[in-house]
Short mmCIF file of N, CA and C in Angstrom, two decimals:
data_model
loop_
_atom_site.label_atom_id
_atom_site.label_comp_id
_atom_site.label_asym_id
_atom_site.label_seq_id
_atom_site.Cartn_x
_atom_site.Cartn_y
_atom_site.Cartn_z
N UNK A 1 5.46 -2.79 -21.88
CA UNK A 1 4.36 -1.93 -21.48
C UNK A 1 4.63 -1.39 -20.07
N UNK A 2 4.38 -0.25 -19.58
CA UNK A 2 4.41 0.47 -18.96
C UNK A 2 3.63 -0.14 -17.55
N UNK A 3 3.83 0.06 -15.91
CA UNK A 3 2.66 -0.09 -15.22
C UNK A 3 2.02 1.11 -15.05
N UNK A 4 0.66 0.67 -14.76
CA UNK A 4 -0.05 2.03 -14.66
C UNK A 4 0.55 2.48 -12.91
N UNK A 5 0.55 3.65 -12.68
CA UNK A 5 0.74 4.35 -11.15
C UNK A 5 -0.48 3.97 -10.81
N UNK A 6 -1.12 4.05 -8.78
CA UNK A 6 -1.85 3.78 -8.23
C UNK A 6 -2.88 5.16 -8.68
N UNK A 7 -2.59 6.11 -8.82
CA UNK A 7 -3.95 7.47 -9.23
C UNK A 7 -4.24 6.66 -10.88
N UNK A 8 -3.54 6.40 -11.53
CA UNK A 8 -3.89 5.77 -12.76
C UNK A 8 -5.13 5.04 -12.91
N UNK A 9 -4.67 3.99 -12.18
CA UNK A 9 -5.44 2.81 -11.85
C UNK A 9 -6.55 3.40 -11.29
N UNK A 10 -7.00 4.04 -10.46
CA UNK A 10 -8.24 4.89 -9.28
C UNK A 10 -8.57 5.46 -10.39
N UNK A 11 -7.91 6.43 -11.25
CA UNK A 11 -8.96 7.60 -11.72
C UNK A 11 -9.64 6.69 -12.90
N UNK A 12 -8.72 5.72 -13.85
CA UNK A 12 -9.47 4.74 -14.74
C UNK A 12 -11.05 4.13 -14.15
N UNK A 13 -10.40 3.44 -12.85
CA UNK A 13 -11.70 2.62 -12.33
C UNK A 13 -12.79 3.46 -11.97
N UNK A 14 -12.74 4.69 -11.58
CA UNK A 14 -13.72 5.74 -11.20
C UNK A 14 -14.25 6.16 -12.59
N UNK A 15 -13.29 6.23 -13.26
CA UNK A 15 -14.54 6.57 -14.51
C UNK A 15 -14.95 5.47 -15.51
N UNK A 16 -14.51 4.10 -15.21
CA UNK A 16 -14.66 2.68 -16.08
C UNK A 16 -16.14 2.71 -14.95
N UNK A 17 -16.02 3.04 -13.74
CA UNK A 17 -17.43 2.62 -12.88
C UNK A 17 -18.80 3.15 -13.39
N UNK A 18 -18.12 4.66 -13.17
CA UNK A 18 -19.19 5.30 -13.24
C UNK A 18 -19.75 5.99 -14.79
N UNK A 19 -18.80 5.61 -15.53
CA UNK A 19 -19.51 5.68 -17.47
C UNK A 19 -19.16 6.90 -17.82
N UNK A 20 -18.37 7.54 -17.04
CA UNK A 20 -18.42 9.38 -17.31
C UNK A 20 -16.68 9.92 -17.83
N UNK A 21 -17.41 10.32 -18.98
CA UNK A 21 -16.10 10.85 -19.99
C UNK A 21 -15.25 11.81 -18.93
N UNK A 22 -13.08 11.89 -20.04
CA UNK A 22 -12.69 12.79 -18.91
C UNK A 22 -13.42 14.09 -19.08
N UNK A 23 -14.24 14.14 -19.36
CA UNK A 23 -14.78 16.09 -19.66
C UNK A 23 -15.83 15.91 -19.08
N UNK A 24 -16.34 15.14 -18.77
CA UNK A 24 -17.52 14.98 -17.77
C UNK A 24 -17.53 14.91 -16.44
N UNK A 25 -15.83 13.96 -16.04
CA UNK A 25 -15.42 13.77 -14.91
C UNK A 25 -14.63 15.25 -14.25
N UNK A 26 -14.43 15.87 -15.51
CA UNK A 26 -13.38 17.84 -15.04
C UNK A 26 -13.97 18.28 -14.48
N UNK A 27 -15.56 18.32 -15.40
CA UNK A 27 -17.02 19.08 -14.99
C UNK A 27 -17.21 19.06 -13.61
N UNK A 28 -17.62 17.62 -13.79
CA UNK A 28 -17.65 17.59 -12.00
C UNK A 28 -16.89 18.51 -10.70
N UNK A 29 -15.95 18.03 -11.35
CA UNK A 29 -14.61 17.92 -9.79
C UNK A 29 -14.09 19.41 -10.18
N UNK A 30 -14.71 20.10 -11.20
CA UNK A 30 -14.16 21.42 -11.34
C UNK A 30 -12.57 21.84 -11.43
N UNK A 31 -11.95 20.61 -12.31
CA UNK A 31 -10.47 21.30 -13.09
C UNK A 31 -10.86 20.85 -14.50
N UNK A 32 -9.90 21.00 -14.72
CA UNK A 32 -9.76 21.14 -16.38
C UNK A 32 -9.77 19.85 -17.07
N UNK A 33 -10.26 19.25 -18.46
CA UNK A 33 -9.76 17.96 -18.56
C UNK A 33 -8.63 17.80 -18.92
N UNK A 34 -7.91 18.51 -19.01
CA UNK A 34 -6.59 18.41 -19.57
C UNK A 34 -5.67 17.80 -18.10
N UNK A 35 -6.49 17.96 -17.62
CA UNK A 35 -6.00 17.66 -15.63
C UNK A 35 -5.99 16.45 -15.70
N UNK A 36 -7.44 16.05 -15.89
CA UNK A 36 -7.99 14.44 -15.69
C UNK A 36 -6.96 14.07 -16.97
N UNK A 37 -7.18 14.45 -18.17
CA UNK A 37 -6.14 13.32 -19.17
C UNK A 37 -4.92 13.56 -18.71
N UNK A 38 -3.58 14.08 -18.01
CA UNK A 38 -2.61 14.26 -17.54
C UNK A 38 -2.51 13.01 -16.26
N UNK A 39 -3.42 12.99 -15.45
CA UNK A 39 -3.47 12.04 -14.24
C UNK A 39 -3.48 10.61 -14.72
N UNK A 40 -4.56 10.70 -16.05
CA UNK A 40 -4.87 8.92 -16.41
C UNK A 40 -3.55 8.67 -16.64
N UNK A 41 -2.78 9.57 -17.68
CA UNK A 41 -1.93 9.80 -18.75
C UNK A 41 -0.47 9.15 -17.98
N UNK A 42 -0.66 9.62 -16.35
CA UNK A 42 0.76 9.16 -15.46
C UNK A 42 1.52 10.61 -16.03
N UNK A 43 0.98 11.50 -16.02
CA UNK A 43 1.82 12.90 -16.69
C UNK A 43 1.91 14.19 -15.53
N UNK A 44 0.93 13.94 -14.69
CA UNK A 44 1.14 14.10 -13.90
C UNK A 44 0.49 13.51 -12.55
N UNK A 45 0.68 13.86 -11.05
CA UNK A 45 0.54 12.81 -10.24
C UNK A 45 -0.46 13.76 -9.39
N UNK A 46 -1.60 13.20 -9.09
CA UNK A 46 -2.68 14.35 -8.23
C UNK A 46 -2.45 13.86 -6.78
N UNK A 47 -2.65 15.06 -6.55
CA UNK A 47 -2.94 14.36 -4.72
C UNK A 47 -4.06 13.94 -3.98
N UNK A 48 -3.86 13.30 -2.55
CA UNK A 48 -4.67 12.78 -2.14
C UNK A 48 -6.36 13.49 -2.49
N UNK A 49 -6.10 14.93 -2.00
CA UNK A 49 -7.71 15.80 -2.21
C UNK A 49 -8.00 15.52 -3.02
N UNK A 50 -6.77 15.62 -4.02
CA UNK A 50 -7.53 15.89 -5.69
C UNK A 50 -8.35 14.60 -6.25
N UNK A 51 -7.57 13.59 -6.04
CA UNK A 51 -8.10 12.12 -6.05
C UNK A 51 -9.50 11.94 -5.58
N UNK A 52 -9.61 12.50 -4.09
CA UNK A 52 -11.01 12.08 -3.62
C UNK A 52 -12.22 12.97 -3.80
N UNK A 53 -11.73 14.46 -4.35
CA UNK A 53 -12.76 15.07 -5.38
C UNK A 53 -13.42 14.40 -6.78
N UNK A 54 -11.98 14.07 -7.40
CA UNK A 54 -12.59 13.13 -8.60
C UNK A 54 -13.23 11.80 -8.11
N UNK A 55 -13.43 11.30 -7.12
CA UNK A 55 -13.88 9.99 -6.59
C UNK A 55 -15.57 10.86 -6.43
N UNK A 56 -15.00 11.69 -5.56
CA UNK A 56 -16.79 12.28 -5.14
C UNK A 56 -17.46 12.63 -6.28
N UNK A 57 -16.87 13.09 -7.38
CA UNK A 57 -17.90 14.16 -7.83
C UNK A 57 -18.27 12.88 -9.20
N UNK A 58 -17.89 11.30 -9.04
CA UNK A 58 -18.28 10.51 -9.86
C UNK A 58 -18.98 9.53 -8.78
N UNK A 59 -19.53 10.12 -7.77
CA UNK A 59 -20.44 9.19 -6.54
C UNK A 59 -19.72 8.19 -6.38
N UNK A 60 -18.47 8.46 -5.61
CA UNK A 60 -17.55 7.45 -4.95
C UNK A 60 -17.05 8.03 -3.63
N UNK A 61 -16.70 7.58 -2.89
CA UNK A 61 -15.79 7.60 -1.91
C UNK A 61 -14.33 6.62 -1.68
N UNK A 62 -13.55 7.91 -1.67
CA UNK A 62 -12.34 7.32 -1.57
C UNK A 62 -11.60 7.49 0.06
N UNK A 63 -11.40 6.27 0.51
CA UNK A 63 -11.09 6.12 2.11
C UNK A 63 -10.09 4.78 2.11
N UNK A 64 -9.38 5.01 3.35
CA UNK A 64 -8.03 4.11 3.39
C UNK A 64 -8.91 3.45 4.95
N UNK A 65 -8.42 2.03 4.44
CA UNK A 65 -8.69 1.25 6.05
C UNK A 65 -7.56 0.64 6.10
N UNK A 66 -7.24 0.00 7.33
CA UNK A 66 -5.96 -1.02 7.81
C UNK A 66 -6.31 -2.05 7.09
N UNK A 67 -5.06 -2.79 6.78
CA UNK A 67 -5.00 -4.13 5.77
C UNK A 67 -4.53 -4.68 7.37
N UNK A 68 -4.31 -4.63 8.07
CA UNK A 68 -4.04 -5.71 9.10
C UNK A 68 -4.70 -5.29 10.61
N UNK A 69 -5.26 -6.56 11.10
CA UNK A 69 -6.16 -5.65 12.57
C UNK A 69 -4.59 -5.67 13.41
N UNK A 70 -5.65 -5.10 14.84
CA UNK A 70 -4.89 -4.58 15.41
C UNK A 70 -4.07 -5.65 16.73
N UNK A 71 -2.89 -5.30 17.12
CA UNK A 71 -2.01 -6.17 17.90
C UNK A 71 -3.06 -6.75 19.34
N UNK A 72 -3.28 -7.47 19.43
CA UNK A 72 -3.58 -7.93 21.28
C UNK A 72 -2.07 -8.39 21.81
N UNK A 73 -1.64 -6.93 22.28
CA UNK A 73 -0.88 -6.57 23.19
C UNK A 73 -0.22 -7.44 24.60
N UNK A 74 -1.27 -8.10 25.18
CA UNK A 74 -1.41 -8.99 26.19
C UNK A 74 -1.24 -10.28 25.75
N UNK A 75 -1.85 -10.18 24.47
CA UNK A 75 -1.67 -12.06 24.19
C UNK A 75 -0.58 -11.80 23.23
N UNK A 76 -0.02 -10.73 22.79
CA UNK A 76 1.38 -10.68 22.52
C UNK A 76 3.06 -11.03 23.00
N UNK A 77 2.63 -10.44 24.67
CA UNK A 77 3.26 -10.25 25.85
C UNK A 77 3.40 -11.54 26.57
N UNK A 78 2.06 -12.11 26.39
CA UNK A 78 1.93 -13.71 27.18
C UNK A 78 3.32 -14.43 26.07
N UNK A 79 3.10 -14.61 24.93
CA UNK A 79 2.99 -15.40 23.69
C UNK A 79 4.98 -15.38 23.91
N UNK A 80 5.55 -13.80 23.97
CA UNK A 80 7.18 -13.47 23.88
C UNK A 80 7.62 -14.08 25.05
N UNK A 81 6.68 -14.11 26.39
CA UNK A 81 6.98 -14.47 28.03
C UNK A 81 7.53 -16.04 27.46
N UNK A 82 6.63 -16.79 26.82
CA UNK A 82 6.47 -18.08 26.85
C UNK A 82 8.08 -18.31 25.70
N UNK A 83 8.05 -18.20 25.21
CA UNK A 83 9.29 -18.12 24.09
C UNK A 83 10.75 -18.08 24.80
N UNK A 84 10.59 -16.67 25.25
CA UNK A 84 11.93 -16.55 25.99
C UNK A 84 11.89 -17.17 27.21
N UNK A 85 11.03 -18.28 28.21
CA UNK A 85 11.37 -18.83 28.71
C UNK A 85 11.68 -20.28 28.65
N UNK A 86 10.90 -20.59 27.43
CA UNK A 86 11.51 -21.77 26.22
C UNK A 86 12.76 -21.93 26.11
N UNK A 87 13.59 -20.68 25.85
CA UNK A 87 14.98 -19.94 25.42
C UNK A 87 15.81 -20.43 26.18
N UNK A 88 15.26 -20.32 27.51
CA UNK A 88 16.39 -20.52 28.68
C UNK A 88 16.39 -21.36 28.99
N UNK A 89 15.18 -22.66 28.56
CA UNK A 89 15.49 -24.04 29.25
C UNK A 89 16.12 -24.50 27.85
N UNK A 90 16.60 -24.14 27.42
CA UNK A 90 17.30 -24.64 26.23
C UNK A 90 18.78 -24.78 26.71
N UNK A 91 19.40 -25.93 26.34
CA UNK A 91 20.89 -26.28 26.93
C UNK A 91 21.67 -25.04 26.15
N UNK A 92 22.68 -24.26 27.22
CA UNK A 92 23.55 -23.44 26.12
C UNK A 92 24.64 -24.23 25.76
N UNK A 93 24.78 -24.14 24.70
CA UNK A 93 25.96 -24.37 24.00
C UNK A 93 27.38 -23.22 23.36
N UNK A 94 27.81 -23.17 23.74
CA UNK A 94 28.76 -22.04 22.58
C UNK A 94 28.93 -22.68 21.17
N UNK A 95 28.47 -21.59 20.21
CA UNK A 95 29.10 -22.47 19.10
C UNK A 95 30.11 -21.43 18.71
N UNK A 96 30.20 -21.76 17.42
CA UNK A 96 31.18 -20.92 16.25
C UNK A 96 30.59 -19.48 15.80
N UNK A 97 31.11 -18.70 15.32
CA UNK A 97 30.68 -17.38 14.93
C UNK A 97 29.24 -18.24 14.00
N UNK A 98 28.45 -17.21 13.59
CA UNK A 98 27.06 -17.42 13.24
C UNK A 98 27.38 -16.55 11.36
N UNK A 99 27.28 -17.32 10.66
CA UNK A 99 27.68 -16.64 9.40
C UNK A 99 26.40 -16.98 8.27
N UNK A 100 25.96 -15.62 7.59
CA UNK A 100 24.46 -15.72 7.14
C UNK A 100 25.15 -15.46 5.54
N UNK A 101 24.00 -15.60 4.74
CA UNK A 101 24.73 -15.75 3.14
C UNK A 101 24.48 -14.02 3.36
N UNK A 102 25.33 -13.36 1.90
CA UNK A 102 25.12 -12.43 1.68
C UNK A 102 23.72 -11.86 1.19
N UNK A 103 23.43 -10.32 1.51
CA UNK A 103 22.14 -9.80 1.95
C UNK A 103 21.83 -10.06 0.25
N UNK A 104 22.05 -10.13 -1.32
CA UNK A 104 21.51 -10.36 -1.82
C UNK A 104 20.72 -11.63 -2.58
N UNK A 105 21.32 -12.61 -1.63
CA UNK A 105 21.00 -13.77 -2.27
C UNK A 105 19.61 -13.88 -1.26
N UNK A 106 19.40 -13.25 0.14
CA UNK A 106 18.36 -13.97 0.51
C UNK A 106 17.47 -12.99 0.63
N UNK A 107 17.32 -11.78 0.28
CA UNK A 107 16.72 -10.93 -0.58
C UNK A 107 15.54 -11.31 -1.72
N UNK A 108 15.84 -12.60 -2.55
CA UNK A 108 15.36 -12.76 -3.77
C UNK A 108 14.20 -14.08 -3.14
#
């Protein structure tokens, strides 16, 4: 089986939400249903606008937030200070060349 694409998945859940056929959902957002069955379909790929017309015109809003907050810079800065001076009270040693497995085994 196939995965569905991310507009797949959105335009399904927008109209699994809101109960409204694709000819109801065209109506709305003013294209064609042959549009909306092409997008569910993965036949073709809509863009961002087009996406958040079909979101609106089935009383949704479609909006992107950060999946991760934001850096504290300072307690970043403290945090690398403290590390790399860890670093240096560390006895140096020379060793041997430094040899890592190949990039696909640690990849997986």
């Amino acid at each position: 089986m196939e995965s569905l694409t991310i507009a797949q998945q959105l335009i399904g859940d927008i109209r699994a939400r809101s109960g409204l056929t694709q000819a109801e959902l065209a109506r709305r957002a003013g294209v064609p249903r042959s549009v909306v069955n092409a997008y569910e379909r993965g036949k073709r790929e809509p863009g961002t606008e087009s996406l958040a017309r079909l979101a609106e015109s089935a009383g949704f809003r479609l909006e992107l937030s950060p999946s991760l907050r934001s850096v504290d810079r300072e307690r970043a800065g403290r945090i690398l200070g403290e590390v790399l001076d860890l670093a240096e009270s560390l006895p140096a040693r020379r060793r041997g060349k430094l040899e890592f497995p190949p990039l696909r085994r640690r990849t997986r």
